[in-house]
JSON list of C-alpha atoms in Angstrom, two decimals:
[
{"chain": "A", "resi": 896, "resn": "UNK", "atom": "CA", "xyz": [11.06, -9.59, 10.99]},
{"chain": "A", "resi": 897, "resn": "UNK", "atom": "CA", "xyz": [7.34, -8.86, 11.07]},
{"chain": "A", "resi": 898, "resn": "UNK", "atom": "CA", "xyz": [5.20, -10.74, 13.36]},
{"chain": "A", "resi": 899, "resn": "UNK", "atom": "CA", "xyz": [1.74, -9.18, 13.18]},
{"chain": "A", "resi": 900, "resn": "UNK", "atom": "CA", "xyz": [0.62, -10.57, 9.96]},
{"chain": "A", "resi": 901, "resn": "UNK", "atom": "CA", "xyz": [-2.84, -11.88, 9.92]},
{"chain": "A", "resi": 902, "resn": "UNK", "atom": "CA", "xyz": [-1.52, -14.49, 7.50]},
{"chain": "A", "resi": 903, "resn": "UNK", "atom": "CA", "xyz": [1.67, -15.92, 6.72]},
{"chain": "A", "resi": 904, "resn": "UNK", "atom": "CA", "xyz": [3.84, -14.32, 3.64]},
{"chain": "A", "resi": 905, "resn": "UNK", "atom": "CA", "xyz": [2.70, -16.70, 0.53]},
{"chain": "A", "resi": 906, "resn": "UNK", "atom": "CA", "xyz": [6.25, -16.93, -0.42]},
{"chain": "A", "resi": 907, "resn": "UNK", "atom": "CA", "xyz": [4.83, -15.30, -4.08]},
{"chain": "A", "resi": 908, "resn": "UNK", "atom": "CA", "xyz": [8.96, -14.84, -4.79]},
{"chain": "A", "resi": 909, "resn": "UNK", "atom": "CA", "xyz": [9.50, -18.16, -4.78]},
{"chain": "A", "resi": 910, "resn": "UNK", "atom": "CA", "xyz": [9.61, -18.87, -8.58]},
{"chain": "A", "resi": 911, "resn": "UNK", "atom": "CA", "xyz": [11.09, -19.59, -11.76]},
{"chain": "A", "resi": 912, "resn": "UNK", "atom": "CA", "xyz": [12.39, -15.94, -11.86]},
{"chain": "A", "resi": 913, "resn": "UNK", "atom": "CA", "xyz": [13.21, -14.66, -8.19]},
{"chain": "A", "resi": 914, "resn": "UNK", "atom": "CA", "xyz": [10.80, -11.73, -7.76]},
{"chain": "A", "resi": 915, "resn": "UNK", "atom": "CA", "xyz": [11.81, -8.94, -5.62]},
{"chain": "A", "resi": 916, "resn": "UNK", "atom": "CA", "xyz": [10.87, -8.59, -2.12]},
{"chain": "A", "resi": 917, "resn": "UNK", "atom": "CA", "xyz": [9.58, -5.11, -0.98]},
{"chain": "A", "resi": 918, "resn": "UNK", "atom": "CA", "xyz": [10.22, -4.07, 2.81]},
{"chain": "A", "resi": 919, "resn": "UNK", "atom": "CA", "xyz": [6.98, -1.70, 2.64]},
{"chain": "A", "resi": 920, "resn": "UNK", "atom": "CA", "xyz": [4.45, -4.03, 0.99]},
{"chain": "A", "resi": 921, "resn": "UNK", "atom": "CA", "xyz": [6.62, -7.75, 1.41]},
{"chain": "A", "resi": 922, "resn": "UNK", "atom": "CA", "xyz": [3.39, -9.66, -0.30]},
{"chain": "A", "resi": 923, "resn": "UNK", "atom": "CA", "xyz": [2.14, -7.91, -3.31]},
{"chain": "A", "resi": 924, "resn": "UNK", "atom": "CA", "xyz": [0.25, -11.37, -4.02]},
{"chain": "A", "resi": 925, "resn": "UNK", "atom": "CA", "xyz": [-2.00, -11.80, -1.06]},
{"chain": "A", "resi": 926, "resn": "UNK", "atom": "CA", "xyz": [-2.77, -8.13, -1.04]},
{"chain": "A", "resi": 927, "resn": "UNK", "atom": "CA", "xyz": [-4.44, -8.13, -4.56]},
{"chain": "A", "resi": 928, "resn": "UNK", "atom": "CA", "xyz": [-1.75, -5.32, -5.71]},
{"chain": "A", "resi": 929, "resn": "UNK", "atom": "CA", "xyz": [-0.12, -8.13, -8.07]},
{"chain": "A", "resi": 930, "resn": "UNK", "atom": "CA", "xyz": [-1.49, -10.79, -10.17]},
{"chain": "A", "resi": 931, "resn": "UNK", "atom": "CA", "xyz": [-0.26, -13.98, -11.62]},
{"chain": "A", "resi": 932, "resn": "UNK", "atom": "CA", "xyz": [0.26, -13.43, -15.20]},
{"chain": "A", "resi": 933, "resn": "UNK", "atom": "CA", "xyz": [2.45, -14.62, -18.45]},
{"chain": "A", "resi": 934, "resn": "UNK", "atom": "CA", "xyz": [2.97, -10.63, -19.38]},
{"chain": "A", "resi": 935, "resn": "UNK", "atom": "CA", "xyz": [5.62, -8.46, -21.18]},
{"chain": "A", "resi": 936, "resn": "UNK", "atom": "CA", "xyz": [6.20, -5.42, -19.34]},
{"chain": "A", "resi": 937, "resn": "UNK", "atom": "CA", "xyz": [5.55, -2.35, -21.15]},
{"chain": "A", "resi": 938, "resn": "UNK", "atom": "CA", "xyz": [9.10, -0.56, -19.36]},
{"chain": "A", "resi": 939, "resn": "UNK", "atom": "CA", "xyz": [12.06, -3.30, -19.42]},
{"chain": "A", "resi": 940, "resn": "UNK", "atom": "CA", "xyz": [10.10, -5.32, -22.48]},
{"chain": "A", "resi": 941, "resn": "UNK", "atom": "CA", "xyz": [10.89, -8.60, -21.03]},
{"chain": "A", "resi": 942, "resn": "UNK", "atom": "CA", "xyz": [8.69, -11.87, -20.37]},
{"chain": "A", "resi": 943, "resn": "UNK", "atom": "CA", "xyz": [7.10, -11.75, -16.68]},
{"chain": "A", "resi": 944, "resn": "UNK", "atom": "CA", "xyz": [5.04, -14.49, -14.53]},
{"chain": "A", "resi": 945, "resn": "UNK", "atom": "CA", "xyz": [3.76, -11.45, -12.20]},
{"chain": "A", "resi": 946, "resn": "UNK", "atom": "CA", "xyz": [2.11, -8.31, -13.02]},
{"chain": "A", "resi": 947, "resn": "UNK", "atom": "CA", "xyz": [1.37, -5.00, -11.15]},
{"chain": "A", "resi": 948, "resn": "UNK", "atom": "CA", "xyz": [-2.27, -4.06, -10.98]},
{"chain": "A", "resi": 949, "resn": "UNK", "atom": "CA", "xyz": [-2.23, -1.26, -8.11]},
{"chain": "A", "resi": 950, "resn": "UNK", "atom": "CA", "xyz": [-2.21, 2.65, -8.95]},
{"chain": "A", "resi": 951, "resn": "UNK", "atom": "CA", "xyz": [0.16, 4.22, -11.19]},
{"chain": "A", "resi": 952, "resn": "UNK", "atom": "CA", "xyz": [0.18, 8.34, -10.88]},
{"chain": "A", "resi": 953, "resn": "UNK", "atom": "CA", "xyz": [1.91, 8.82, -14.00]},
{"chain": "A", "resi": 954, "resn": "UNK", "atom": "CA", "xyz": [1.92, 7.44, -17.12]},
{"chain": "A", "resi": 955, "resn": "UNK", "atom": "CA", "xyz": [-0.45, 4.35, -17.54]},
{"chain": "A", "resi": 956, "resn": "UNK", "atom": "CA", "xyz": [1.89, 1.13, -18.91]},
{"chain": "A", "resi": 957, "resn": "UNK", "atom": "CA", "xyz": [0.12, -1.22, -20.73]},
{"chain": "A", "resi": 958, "resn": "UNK", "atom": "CA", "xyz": [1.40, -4.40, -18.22]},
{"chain": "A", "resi": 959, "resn": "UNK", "atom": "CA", "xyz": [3.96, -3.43, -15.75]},
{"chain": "A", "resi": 960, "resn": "UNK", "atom": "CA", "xyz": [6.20, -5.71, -13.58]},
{"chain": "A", "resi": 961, "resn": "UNK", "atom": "CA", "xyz": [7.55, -5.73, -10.24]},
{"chain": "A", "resi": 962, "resn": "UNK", "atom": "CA", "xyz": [11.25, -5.86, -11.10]},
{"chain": "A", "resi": 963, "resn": "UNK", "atom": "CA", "xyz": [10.91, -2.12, -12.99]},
{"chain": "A", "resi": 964, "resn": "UNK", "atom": "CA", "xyz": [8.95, -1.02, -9.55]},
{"chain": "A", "resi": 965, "resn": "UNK", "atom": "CA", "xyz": [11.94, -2.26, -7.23]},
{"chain": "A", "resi": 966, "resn": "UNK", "atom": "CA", "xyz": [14.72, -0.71, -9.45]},
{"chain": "A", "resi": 967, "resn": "UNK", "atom": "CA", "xyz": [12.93, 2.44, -10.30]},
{"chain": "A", "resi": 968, "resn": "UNK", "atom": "CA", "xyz": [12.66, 1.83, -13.69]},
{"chain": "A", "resi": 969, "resn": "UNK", "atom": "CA", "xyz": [8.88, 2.04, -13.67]},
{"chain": "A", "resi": 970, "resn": "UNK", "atom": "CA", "xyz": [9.20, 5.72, -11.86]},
{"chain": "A", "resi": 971, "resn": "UNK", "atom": "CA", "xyz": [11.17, 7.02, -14.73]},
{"chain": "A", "resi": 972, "resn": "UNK", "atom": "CA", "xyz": [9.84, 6.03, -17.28]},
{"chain": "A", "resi": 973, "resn": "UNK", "atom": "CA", "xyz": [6.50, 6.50, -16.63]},
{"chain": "A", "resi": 974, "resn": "UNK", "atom": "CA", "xyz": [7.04, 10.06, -15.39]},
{"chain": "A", "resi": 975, "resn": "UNK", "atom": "CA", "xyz": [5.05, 12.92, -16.76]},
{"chain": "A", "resi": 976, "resn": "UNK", "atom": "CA", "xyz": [5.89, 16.47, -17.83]},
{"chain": "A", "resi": 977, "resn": "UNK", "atom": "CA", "xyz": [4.46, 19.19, -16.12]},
{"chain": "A", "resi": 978, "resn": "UNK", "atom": "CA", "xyz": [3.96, 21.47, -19.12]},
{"chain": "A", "resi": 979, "resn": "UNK", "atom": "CA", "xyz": [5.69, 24.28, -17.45]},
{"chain": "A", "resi": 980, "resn": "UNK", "atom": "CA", "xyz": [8.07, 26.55, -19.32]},
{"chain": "A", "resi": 981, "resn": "UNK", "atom": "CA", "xyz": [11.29, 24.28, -17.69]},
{"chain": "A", "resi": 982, "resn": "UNK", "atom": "CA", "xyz": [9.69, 21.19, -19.00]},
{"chain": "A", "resi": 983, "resn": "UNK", "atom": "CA", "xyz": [10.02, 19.32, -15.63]},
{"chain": "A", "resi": 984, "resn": "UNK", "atom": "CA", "xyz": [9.53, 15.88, -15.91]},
{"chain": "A", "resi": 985, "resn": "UNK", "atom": "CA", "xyz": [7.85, 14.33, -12.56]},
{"chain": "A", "resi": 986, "resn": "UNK", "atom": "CA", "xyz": [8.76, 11.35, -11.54]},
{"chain": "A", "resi": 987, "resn": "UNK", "atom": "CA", "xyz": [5.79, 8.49, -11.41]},
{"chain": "A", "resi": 988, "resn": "UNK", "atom": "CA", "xyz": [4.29, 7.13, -8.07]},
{"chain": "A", "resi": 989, "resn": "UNK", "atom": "CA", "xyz": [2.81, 4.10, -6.99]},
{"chain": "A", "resi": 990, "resn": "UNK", "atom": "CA", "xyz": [1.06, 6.02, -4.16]},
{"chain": "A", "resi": 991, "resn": "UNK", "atom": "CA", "xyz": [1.02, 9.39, -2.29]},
{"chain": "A", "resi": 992, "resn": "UNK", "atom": "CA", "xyz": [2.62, 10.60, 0.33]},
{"chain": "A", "resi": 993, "resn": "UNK", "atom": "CA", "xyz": [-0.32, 12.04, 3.05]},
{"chain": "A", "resi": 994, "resn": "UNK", "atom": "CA", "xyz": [0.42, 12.75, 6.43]},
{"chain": "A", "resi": 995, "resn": "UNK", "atom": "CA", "xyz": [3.80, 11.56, 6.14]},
{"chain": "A", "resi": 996, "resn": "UNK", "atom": "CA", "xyz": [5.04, 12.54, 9.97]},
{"chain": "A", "resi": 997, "resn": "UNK", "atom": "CA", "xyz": [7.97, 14.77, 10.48]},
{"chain": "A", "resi": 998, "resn": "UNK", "atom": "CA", "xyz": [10.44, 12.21, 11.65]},
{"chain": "A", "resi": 999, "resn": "UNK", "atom": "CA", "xyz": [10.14, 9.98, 8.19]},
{"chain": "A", "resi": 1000, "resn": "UNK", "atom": "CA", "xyz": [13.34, 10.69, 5.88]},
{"chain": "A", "resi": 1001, "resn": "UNK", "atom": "CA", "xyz": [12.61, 11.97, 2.46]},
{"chain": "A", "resi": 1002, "resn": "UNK", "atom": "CA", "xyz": [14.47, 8.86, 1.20]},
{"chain": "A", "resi": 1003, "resn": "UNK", "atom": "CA", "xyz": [12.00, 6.28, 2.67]},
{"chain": "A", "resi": 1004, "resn": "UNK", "atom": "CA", "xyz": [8.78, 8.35, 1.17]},
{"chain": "A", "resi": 1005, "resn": "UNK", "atom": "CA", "xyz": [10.66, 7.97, -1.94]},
{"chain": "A", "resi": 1006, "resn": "UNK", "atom": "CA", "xyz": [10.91, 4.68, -1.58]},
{"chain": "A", "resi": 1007, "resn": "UNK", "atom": "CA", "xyz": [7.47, 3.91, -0.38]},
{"chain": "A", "resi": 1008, "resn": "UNK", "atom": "CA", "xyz": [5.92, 6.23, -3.40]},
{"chain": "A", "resi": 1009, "resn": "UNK", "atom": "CA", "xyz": [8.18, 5.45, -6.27]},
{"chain": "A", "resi": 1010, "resn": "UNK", "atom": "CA", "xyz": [9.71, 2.07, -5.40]},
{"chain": "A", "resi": 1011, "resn": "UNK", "atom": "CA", "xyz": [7.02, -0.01, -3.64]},
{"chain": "A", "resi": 1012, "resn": "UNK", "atom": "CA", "xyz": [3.60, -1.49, -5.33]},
{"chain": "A", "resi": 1013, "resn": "UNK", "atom": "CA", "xyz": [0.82, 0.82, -4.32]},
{"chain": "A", "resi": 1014, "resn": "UNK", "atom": "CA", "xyz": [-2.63, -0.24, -3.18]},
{"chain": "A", "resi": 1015, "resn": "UNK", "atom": "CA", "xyz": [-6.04, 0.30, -4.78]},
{"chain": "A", "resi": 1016, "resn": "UNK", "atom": "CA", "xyz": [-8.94, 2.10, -2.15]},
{"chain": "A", "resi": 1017, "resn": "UNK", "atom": "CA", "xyz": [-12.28, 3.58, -2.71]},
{"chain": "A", "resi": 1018, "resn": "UNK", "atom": "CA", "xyz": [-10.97, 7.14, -2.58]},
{"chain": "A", "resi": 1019, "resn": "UNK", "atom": "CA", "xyz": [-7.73, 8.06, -1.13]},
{"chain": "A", "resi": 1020, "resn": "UNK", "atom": "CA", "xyz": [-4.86, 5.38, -0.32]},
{"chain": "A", "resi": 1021, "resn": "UNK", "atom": "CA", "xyz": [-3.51, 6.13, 2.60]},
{"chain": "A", "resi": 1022, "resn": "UNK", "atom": "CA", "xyz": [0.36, 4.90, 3.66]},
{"chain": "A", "resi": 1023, "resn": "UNK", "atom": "CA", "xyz": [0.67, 5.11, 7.49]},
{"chain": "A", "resi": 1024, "resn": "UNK", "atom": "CA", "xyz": [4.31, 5.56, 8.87]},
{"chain": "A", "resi": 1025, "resn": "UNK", "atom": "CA", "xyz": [5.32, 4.37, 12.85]},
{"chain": "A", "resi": 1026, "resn": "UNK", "atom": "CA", "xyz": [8.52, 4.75, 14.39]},
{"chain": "A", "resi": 1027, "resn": "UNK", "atom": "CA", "xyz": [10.06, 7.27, 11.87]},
{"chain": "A", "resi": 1028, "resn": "UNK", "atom": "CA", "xyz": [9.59, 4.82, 9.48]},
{"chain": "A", "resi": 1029, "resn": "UNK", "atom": "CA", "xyz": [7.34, 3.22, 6.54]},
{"chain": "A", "resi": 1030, "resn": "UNK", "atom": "CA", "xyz": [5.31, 0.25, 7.69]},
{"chain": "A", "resi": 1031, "resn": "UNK", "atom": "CA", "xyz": [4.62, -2.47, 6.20]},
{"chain": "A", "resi": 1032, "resn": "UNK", "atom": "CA", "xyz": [1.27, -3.31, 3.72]},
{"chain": "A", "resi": 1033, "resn": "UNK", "atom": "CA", "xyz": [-0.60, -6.09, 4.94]},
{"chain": "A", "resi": 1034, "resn": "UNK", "atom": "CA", "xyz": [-3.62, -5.35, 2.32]},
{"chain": "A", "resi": 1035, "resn": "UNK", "atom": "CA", "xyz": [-7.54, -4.80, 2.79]},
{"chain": "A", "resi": 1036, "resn": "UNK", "atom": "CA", "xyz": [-9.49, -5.90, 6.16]},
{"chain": "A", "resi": 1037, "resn": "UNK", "atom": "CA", "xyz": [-12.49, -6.45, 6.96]},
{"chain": "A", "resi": 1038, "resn": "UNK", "atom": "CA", "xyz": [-13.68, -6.50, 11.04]},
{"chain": "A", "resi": 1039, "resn": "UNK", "atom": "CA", "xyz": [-13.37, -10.03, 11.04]},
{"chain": "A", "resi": 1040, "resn": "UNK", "atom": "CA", "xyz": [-9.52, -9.98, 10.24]},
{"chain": "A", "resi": 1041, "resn": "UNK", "atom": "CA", "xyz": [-9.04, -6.73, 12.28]},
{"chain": "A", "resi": 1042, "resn": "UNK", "atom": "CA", "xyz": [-10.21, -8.78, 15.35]},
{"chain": "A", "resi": 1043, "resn": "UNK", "atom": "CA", "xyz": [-7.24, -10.12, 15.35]},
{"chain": "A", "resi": 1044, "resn": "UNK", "atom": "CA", "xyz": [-5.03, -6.43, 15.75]},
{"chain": "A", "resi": 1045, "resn": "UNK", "atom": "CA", "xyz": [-7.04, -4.68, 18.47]},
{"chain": "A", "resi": 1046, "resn": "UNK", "atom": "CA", "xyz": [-4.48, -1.56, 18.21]},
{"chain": "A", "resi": 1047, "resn": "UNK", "atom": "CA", "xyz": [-5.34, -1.03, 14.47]},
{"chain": "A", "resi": 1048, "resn": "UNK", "atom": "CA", "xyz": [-9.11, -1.02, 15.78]},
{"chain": "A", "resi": 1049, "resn": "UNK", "atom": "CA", "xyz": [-8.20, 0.88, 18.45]},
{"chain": "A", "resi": 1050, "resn": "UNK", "atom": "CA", "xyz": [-6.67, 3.36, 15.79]},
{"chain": "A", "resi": 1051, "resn": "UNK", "atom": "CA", "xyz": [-9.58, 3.60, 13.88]},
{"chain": "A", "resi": 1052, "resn": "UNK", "atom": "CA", "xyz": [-11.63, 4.28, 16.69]},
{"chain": "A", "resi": 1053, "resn": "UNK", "atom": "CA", "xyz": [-9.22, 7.26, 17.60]},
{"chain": "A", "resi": 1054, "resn": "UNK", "atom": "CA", "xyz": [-9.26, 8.55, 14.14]},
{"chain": "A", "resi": 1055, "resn": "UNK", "atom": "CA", "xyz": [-13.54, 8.56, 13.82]},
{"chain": "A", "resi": 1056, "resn": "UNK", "atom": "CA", "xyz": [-13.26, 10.27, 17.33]},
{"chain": "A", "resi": 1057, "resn": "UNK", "atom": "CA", "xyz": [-11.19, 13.13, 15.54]},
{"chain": "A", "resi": 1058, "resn": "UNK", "atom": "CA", "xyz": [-14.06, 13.30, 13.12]},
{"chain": "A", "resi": 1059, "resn": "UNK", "atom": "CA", "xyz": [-16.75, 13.50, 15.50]},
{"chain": "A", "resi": 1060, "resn": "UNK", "atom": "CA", "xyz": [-18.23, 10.26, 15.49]},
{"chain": "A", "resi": 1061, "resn": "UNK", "atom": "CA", "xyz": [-20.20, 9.19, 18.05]},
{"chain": "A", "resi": 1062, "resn": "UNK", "atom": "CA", "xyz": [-19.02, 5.76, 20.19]},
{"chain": "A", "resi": 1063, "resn": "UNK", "atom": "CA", "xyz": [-22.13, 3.65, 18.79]},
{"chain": "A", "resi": 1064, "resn": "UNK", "atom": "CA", "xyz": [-21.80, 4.91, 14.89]},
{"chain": "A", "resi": 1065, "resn": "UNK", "atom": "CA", "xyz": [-18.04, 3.82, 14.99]},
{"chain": "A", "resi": 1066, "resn": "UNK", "atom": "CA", "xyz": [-19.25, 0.62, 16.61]},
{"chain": "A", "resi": 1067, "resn": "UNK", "atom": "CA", "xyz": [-21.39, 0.39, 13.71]},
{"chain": "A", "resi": 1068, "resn": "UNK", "atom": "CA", "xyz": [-19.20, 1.41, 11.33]},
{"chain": "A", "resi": 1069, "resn": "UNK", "atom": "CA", "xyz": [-16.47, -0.92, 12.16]},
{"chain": "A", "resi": 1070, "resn": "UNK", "atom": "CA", "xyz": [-18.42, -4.06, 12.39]},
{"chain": "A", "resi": 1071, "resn": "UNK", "atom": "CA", "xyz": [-19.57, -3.23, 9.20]},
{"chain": "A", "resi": 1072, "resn": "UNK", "atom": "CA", "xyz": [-15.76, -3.27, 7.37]},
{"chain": "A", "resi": 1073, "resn": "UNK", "atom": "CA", "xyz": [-15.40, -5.95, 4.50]},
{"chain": "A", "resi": 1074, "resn": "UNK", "atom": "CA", "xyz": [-11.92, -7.10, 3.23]},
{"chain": "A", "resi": 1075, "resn": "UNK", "atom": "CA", "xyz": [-13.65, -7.45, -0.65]},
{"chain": "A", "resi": 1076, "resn": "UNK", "atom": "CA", "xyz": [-16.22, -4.61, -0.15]},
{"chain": "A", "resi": 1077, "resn": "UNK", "atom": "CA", "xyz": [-17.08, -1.38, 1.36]},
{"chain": "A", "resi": 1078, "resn": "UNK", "atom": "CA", "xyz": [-16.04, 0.49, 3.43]},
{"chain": "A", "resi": 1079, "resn": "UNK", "atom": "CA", "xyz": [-12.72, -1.39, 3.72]},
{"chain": "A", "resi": 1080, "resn": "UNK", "atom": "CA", "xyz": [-10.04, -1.43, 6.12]},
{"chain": "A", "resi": 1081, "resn": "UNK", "atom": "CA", "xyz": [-6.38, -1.39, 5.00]},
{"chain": "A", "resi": 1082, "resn": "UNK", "atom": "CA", "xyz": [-3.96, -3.43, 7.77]},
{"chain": "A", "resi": 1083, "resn": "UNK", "atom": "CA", "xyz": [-0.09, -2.27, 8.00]},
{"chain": "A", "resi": 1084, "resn": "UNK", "atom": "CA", "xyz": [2.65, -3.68, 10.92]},
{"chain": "A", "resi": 1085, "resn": "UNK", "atom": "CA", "xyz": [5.20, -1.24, 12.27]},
{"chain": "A", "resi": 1086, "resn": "UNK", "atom": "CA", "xyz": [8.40, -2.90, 11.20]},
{"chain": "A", "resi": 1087, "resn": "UNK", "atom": "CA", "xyz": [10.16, -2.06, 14.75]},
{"chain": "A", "resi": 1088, "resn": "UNK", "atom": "CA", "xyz": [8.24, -2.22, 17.27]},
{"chain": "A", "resi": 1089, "resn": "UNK", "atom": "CA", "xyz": [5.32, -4.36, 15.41]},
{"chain": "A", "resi": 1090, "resn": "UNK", "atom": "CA", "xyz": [2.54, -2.52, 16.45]},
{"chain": "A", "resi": 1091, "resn": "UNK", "atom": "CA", "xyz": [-0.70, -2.97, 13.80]},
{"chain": "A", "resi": 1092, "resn": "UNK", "atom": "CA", "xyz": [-2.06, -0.39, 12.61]},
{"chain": "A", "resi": 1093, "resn": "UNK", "atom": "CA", "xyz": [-5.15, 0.32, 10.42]},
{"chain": "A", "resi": 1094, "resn": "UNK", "atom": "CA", "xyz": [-6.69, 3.30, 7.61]},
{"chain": "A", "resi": 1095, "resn": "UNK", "atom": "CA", "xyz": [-10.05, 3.19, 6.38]},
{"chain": "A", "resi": 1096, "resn": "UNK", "atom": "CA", "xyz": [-11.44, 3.96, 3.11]},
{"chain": "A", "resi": 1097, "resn": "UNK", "atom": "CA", "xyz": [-15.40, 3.99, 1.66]},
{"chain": "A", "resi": 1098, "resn": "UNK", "atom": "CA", "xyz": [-16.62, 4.91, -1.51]}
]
């Protein structure tokens, strides 16, 4: 069970169609990656009361639901062909797989990438991993929320170190983060050892 949420799961699922729960990104709802909307999805063609609005690398649906994410549906048929002589088709993702760490299995970047609602960022999305596995999407941050998780500030601070940054700019920096602005702070929780964690992102 996760315990490092900054706010409690909406219970989005709980409607007149059960939606299905994610264990990478368990809110889709409160992190602005789905939206409440009568819809027909463009992949399984039926009536929906939620629809996807993260990234799709792939083929762009016209409305998309969540149910065709969980199963995979969405993956396949949205893939795209490479134009190679083979004709390789390539599967569709929801979001890339950077600095995925050694001791992740290929089967839970799979399901992170092609099962699992992405995010939207500024620039690159970035899905950070802990304890050889996935963890789990809180959504955007500003400092004012991150207060709350000193070891995903404490990561950020680590990572502007790696670039260089001096103490006082990151200081700067930091306090400057906004949840519904720039540059933004995306919030994840370690689904072991619940450790919170933190990227960044500007535009």
């Amino acid at each position: 069970m996760i315990t490092c949420f900054a706010v409690s799961v909406s219970g989005w699922h709980d409607g007149p169609v059960a939606e299905p729960i994610f264990r990478y990104h368990p809110d889709p709802l409160a992190t602005g990656s789905a939206v409440r909307a009568d819809h027909v999805c463009s992949v399984c063609g039926r009536h929906r009361q939620i629809r996807y609005q993260g990234p799709v690398y792939g083929q762009r649906p016209d409305s998309l639901c969540l149910h065709c994410i969980h199963s995979g549906a969405a993956s396949s048929a949205l893939s795209v062909s490479t134009g190679d002589d083979e004709d390789f088709d390539m599967s569709a993702v929801f979001s890339d797989a950077v600095d995925v760490p050694d001791d992740v299995p290929l089967s839970i970047v799979e399901e992170i990438t092609r099962r699992t609602p992405g995010f939207a960022g500024w620039q690159q999305e970035s899905w950070l991993y802990h304890c050889g596995d996935g963890a789990a999407s809180l959504g955007p941050a500003g400092y004012h929320e991150l207060e709350a998780h000193p070891e995903a500030l404490a990561m950020l601070r680590k990572d502007h170190r790696h670039y260089g940054w001096a103490p006082p700019e990151t200081e700067q920096f930091l306090r400057g983060l906004d949840r519904a602005g720039e540059p933004t702070a995306y919030l994840f929780c370690c689904l072991h050892c619940d450790t919170s964690l933190a990227s960044w992102d500007i535009g």
